[in-house]
Amino acid sequence: MAVQRRSVSLDLSLISMFSVLLFISSLFTKYTSGYGAIFYAIFLLTGALVIGRPLSATIISVIAGLIYSLQSQLFLLMLGTFFIRGLVLDLIFIPTRAYERARSENPGRSLMAISMISMVLSGFMAGIYQYFFLVLFLGKLVDFGAFIVSTIFLVSIISNIIAAYIVVKYLLPKLRSHGWL
């Protein structure tokens, strides 16, 4: 059976929708001191897998980051956090064929493992950028100390694992049954 491709206009609409959802969830994360990060992870992963084209995660993240930069005191410095998050996802998803696996009828545990590893690494790398570049190097954000930073990283790891589990186990099958994948 031939794979049917969606129209470019539908993909652009999906990119717009998921970018806005990512922006809104990043505001929610900011104002809840990071407790809303799971929503950010869910929207990023779902958007990337639903669009399913190479660089989907990067495009969604960069657009959300540009919108976020317009309201941030750090302006375009925050774009790096978004860009790194999407780029790391794509750098893992493309060679592991995660986008193709998401479209298959039974993606199995491999997509779950790839998604969990990708989300954790992308969150970790974005956090490294933010901490070392924005906090330590530029001094633009407050350094809360090793304990709090370690706790933030631990919460990020747990949130990203849970988000990947929710998306692959529950959201993708529902989206597939409705013809979105």
PDB file of C-alpha atoms in Angstrom:
ATOM      1  CA  MET A   1       0.000   0.000   0.000  1.00  0.00           C
ATOM      2  CA  ALA A   2       1.390   3.388  -0.987  1.00  0.00           C
ATOM      3  CA  VAL A   3       1.942   5.986   1.682  1.00  0.00           C
ATOM      4  CA  GLN A   4      -0.354   8.930   1.197  1.00  0.00           C
ATOM      5  CA  ARG A   5       1.288  12.310   1.818  1.00  0.00           C
ATOM      6  CA  ARG A   6      -0.579  15.204   3.348  1.00  0.00           C
ATOM      7  CA  SER A   7      -0.782  18.530   1.604  1.00  0.00           C
ATOM      8  CA  VAL A   8       1.817  21.168   2.347  1.00  0.00           C
ATOM      9  CA  SER A   9      -0.882  23.548   3.566  1.00  0.00           C
ATOM     10  CA  LEU A  10      -2.029  21.022   6.172  1.00  0.00           C
ATOM     11  CA  ASP A  11       1.562  20.544   7.342  1.00  0.00           C
ATOM     12  CA  LEU A  12       2.007  24.321   7.608  1.00  0.00           C
ATOM     13  CA  SER A  13      -1.204  24.553   9.617  1.00  0.00           C
ATOM     14  CA  LEU A  14      -0.001  21.781  11.942  1.00  0.00           C
ATOM     15  CA  ILE A  15       3.369  23.478  12.359  1.00  0.00           C
ATOM     16  CA  SER A  16       1.609  26.739  13.239  1.00  0.00           C
ATOM     17  CA  MET A  17      -0.744  25.054  15.691  1.00  0.00           C
ATOM     18  CA  PHE A  18       1.960  23.071  17.501  1.00  0.00           C
ATOM     19  CA  SER A  19       4.301  26.088  17.579  1.00  0.00           C
ATOM     20  CA  VAL A  20       1.631  28.167  19.299  1.00  0.00           C
ATOM     21  CA  LEU A  21       0.838  25.327  21.712  1.00  0.00           C
ATOM     22  CA  LEU A  22       4.550  25.060  22.481  1.00  0.00           C
ATOM     23  CA  PHE A  23       4.778  28.807  23.081  1.00  0.00           C
ATOM     24  CA  ILE A  24       1.751  28.788  25.399  1.00  0.00           C
ATOM     25  CA  SER A  25       3.071  25.784  27.308  1.00  0.00           C
ATOM     26  CA  SER A  26       6.471  27.504  27.668  1.00  0.00           C
ATOM     27  CA  LEU A  27       4.709  30.466  29.284  1.00  0.00           C
ATOM     28  CA  PHE A  28       2.842  28.060  31.562  1.00  0.00           C
ATOM     29  CA  THR A  29       6.160  26.414  32.429  1.00  0.00           C
ATOM     30  CA  LYS A  30       7.735  29.797  33.161  1.00  0.00           C
ATOM     31  CA  TYR A  31       4.931  30.935  35.456  1.00  0.00           C
ATOM     32  CA  THR A  32       4.669  27.611  37.310  1.00  0.00           C
ATOM     33  CA  SER A  33       8.435  27.480  37.991  1.00  0.00           C
ATOM     34  CA  GLY A  34       8.900  24.519  35.674  1.00  0.00           C
ATOM     35  CA  TYR A  35       6.016  22.364  36.854  1.00  0.00           C
ATOM     36  CA  GLY A  36       4.240  22.712  33.522  1.00  0.00           C
ATOM     37  CA  ALA A  37       7.215  21.381  31.547  1.00  0.00           C
ATOM     38  CA  ILE A  38       5.460  18.083  30.900  1.00  0.00           C
ATOM     39  CA  PHE A  39       2.922  19.891  28.700  1.00  0.00           C
ATOM     40  CA  TYR A  40       5.749  21.469  26.719  1.00  0.00           C
ATOM     41  CA  ALA A  41       7.305  18.045  26.183  1.00  0.00           C
ATOM     42  CA  ILE A  42       3.986  16.484  25.162  1.00  0.00           C
ATOM     43  CA  PHE A  43       3.249  19.219  22.599  1.00  0.00           C
ATOM     44  CA  LEU A  44       6.767  19.132  21.151  1.00  0.00           C
ATOM     45  CA  LEU A  45       6.881  15.355  20.774  1.00  0.00           C
ATOM     46  CA  THR A  46       3.315  15.045  19.493  1.00  0.00           C
ATOM     47  CA  GLY A  47       3.797  17.855  16.990  1.00  0.00           C
ATOM     48  CA  ALA A  48       7.044  16.432  15.662  1.00  0.00           C
ATOM     49  CA  LEU A  49       5.609  12.924  15.258  1.00  0.00           C
ATOM     50  CA  VAL A  50       2.300  14.062  13.755  1.00  0.00           C
ATOM     51  CA  ILE A  51       4.018  16.244  11.153  1.00  0.00           C
ATOM     52  CA  GLY A  52       6.529  13.452  10.704  1.00  0.00           C
ATOM     53  CA  ARG A  53       8.929  15.170   8.333  1.00  0.00           C
ATOM     54  CA  PRO A  54      12.665  15.611   8.909  1.00  0.00           C
ATOM     55  CA  LEU A  55      13.354  18.721  10.998  1.00  0.00           C
ATOM     56  CA  SER A  56       9.732  18.928  12.209  1.00  0.00           C
ATOM     57  CA  ALA A  57      10.821  19.288  15.838  1.00  0.00           C
ATOM     58  CA  THR A  58      13.376  21.966  14.981  1.00  0.00           C
ATOM     59  CA  ILE A  59      10.904  24.013  12.942  1.00  0.00           C
ATOM     60  CA  ILE A  60       8.213  23.855  15.630  1.00  0.00           C
ATOM     61  CA  SER A  61      10.716  24.765  18.331  1.00  0.00           C
ATOM     62  CA  VAL A  62      12.287  27.660  16.448  1.00  0.00           C
ATOM     63  CA  ILE A  63       8.916  29.237  15.634  1.00  0.00           C
ATOM     64  CA  ALA A  64       7.793  28.857  19.261  1.00  0.00           C
ATOM     65  CA  GLY A  65      11.146  30.274  20.383  1.00  0.00           C
ATOM     66  CA  LEU A  66      10.809  33.300  18.126  1.00  0.00           C
ATOM     67  CA  ILE A  67       7.348  34.023  19.520  1.00  0.00           C
ATOM     68  CA  TYR A  68       8.621  33.485  23.071  1.00  0.00           C
ATOM     69  CA  SER A  69      11.565  35.841  22.426  1.00  0.00           C
ATOM     70  CA  LEU A  70       9.164  38.688  21.692  1.00  0.00           C
ATOM     71  CA  GLN A  71       7.936  38.663  25.286  1.00  0.00           C
ATOM     72  CA  SER A  72      11.166  37.659  27.040  1.00  0.00           C
ATOM     73  CA  GLN A  73      13.555  40.090  28.717  1.00  0.00           C
ATOM     74  CA  LEU A  74      16.384  38.023  27.239  1.00  0.00           C
ATOM     75  CA  PHE A  75      14.910  38.386  23.738  1.00  0.00           C
ATOM     76  CA  LEU A  76      16.723  36.151  21.200  1.00  0.00           C
ATOM     77  CA  LEU A  77      19.004  34.563  23.813  1.00  0.00           C
ATOM     78  CA  MET A  78      16.051  32.326  24.730  1.00  0.00           C
ATOM     79  CA  LEU A  79      15.786  31.127  21.136  1.00  0.00           C
ATOM     80  CA  GLY A  80      18.837  28.948  21.755  1.00  0.00           C
ATOM     81  CA  THR A  81      16.986  26.882  24.342  1.00  0.00           C
ATOM     82  CA  PHE A  82      14.145  26.189  21.928  1.00  0.00           C
ATOM     83  CA  PHE A  83      16.463  25.554  18.968  1.00  0.00           C
ATOM     84  CA  ILE A  84      18.629  23.069  20.856  1.00  0.00           C
ATOM     85  CA  ARG A  85      15.565  21.196  22.106  1.00  0.00           C
ATOM     86  CA  GLY A  86      14.181  20.666  18.597  1.00  0.00           C
ATOM     87  CA  LEU A  87      17.528  20.041  16.936  1.00  0.00           C
ATOM     88  CA  VAL A  88      18.561  17.293  19.364  1.00  0.00           C
ATOM     89  CA  LEU A  89      15.211  15.573  18.808  1.00  0.00           C
ATOM     90  CA  ASP A  90      15.698  15.676  15.048  1.00  0.00           C
ATOM     91  CA  LEU A  91      19.320  14.563  15.242  1.00  0.00           C
ATOM     92  CA  ILE A  92      18.107  11.402  16.977  1.00  0.00           C
ATOM     93  CA  PHE A  93      14.774  10.938  15.175  1.00  0.00           C
ATOM     94  CA  ILE A  94      16.124  11.163  11.627  1.00  0.00           C
ATOM     95  CA  PRO A  95      18.796   8.412  11.755  1.00  0.00           C
ATOM     96  CA  THR A  96      16.651   6.137  13.955  1.00  0.00           C
ATOM     97  CA  ARG A  97      13.704   6.581  11.566  1.00  0.00           C
ATOM     98  CA  ALA A  98      11.415   7.559  14.436  1.00  0.00           C
ATOM     99  CA  TYR A  99       9.182   9.568  12.108  1.00  0.00           C
ATOM    100  CA  GLU A 100       8.552   6.486   9.967  1.00  0.00           C
ATOM    101  CA  ARG A 101       8.062   4.271  13.037  1.00  0.00           C
ATOM    102  CA  ALA A 102       5.381   6.635  14.361  1.00  0.00           C
ATOM    103  CA  ARG A 103       3.381   6.140  11.163  1.00  0.00           C
ATOM    104  CA  SER A 104       3.538   2.340  11.295  1.00  0.00           C
ATOM    105  CA  GLU A 105       0.614   0.342  12.653  1.00  0.00           C
ATOM    106  CA  ASN A 106       2.698  -1.126  15.465  1.00  0.00           C
ATOM    107  CA  PRO A 107       5.672   1.101  16.313  1.00  0.00           C
ATOM    108  CA  GLY A 108       6.504  -1.131  19.267  1.00  0.00           C
ATOM    109  CA  ARG A 109       8.836  -0.467  22.116  1.00  0.00           C
ATOM    110  CA  SER A 110      11.543   0.918  19.865  1.00  0.00           C
ATOM    111  CA  LEU A 111       9.624   4.165  19.311  1.00  0.00           C
ATOM    112  CA  MET A 112       8.986   4.381  23.049  1.00  0.00           C
ATOM    113  CA  ALA A 113      12.704   3.985  23.824  1.00  0.00           C
ATOM    114  CA  ILE A 114      13.780   6.378  21.063  1.00  0.00           C
ATOM    115  CA  SER A 115      11.245   8.979  22.222  1.00  0.00           C
ATOM    116  CA  MET A 116      12.240   8.724  25.869  1.00  0.00           C
ATOM    117  CA  ILE A 117      15.963   8.951  25.143  1.00  0.00           C
ATOM    118  CA  SER A 118      15.462  11.811  22.679  1.00  0.00           C
ATOM    119  CA  MET A 119      13.259  13.822  24.994  1.00  0.00           C
ATOM    120  CA  VAL A 120      15.596  13.382  27.955  1.00  0.00           C
ATOM    121  CA  LEU A 121      18.670  14.316  25.910  1.00  0.00           C
ATOM    122  CA  SER A 122      16.979  17.305  24.277  1.00  0.00           C
ATOM    123  CA  GLY A 123      15.781  18.607  27.641  1.00  0.00           C
ATOM    124  CA  PHE A 124      19.213  18.008  29.162  1.00  0.00           C
ATOM    125  CA  MET A 125      21.044  19.802  26.344  1.00  0.00           C
ATOM    126  CA  ALA A 126      18.639  22.755  26.458  1.00  0.00           C
ATOM    127  CA  GLY A 127      19.176  22.933  30.218  1.00  0.00           C
ATOM    128  CA  ILE A 128      22.945  22.809  29.754  1.00  0.00           C
ATOM    129  CA  TYR A 129      22.734  25.708  27.297  1.00  0.00           C
ATOM    130  CA  GLN A 130      20.555  27.714  29.641  1.00  0.00           C
ATOM    131  CA  TYR A 131      22.641  27.034  32.738  1.00  0.00           C
ATOM    132  CA  PHE A 132      26.159  27.337  31.341  1.00  0.00           C
ATOM    133  CA  PHE A 133      25.546  30.047  28.747  1.00  0.00           C
ATOM    134  CA  LEU A 134      22.771  32.199  30.214  1.00  0.00           C
ATOM    135  CA  VAL A 135      23.465  31.710  33.924  1.00  0.00           C
ATOM    136  CA  LEU A 136      27.201  31.200  34.314  1.00  0.00           C
ATOM    137  CA  PHE A 137      28.750  32.783  31.188  1.00  0.00           C
ATOM    138  CA  LEU A 138      26.442  35.761  30.564  1.00  0.00           C
ATOM    139  CA  GLY A 139      25.054  36.082  34.105  1.00  0.00           C
ATOM    140  CA  LYS A 140      21.602  36.880  32.708  1.00  0.00           C
ATOM    141  CA  LEU A 141      19.701  34.478  34.978  1.00  0.00           C
ATOM    142  CA  VAL A 142      20.011  33.773  38.697  1.00  0.00           C
ATOM    143  CA  ASP A 143      22.256  30.902  39.764  1.00  0.00           C
ATOM    144  CA  PHE A 144      20.272  28.997  42.385  1.00  0.00           C
ATOM    145  CA  GLY A 145      23.111  26.676  43.316  1.00  0.00           C
ATOM    146  CA  ALA A 146      23.989  23.067  42.628  1.00  0.00           C
ATOM    147  CA  PHE A 147      21.181  21.463  44.649  1.00  0.00           C
ATOM    148  CA  ILE A 148      18.332  23.359  43.013  1.00  0.00           C
ATOM    149  CA  VAL A 149      19.864  23.059  39.528  1.00  0.00           C
ATOM    150  CA  SER A 150      20.288  19.299  40.058  1.00  0.00           C
ATOM    151  CA  THR A 151      16.683  19.044  41.212  1.00  0.00           C
ATOM    152  CA  ILE A 152      15.502  20.925  38.120  1.00  0.00           C
ATOM    153  CA  PHE A 153      17.456  18.534  35.890  1.00  0.00           C
ATOM    154  CA  LEU A 154      16.012  15.515  37.722  1.00  0.00           C
ATOM    155  CA  VAL A 155      12.457  16.823  37.363  1.00  0.00           C
ATOM    156  CA  SER A 156      13.145  17.480  33.667  1.00  0.00           C
ATOM    157  CA  ILE A 157      14.331  13.912  33.145  1.00  0.00           C
ATOM    158  CA  ILE A 158      11.248  12.473  34.857  1.00  0.00           C
ATOM    159  CA  SER A 159       8.863  14.831  33.006  1.00  0.00           C
ATOM    160  CA  ASN A 160      10.371  13.963  29.635  1.00  0.00           C
ATOM    161  CA  ILE A 161      10.150  10.221  30.278  1.00  0.00           C
ATOM    162  CA  ILE A 162       6.512  10.522  31.354  1.00  0.00           C
ATOM    163  CA  ALA A 163       5.686  12.759  28.364  1.00  0.00           C
ATOM    164  CA  ALA A 164       7.230  10.292  25.901  1.00  0.00           C
ATOM    165  CA  TYR A 165       5.312   7.434  27.501  1.00  0.00           C
ATOM    166  CA  ILE A 166       1.995   9.317  27.308  1.00  0.00           C
ATOM    167  CA  VAL A 167       2.519  10.371  23.685  1.00  0.00           C
ATOM    168  CA  VAL A 168       3.647   6.984  22.336  1.00  0.00           C
ATOM    169  CA  LYS A 169       1.358   4.789  24.445  1.00  0.00           C
ATOM    170  CA  TYR A 170      -1.851   6.838  24.398  1.00  0.00           C
ATOM    171  CA  LEU A 171      -1.841   9.816  22.017  1.00  0.00           C
ATOM    172  CA  LEU A 172      -0.306   8.256  18.905  1.00  0.00           C
ATOM    173  CA  PRO A 173      -2.728   5.295  18.784  1.00  0.00           C
ATOM    174  CA  LYS A 174      -5.681   7.715  19.102  1.00  0.00           C
ATOM    175  CA  LEU A 175      -4.277   9.985  16.399  1.00  0.00           C
ATOM    176  CA  ARG A 176      -3.579   6.986  14.167  1.00  0.00           C
ATOM    177  CA  SER A 177      -7.152   5.695  14.590  1.00  0.00           C
ATOM    178  CA  HIS A 178      -8.477   9.085  13.471  1.00  0.00           C
ATOM    179  CA  GLY A 179      -6.211   9.193  10.415  1.00  0.00           C
ATOM    180  CA  TRP A 180      -3.713  11.802  11.604  1.00  0.00           C
ATOM    181  CA  LEU A 181      -0.727   9.475  11.206  1.00  0.00           C
TER     182      LEU A 181
END
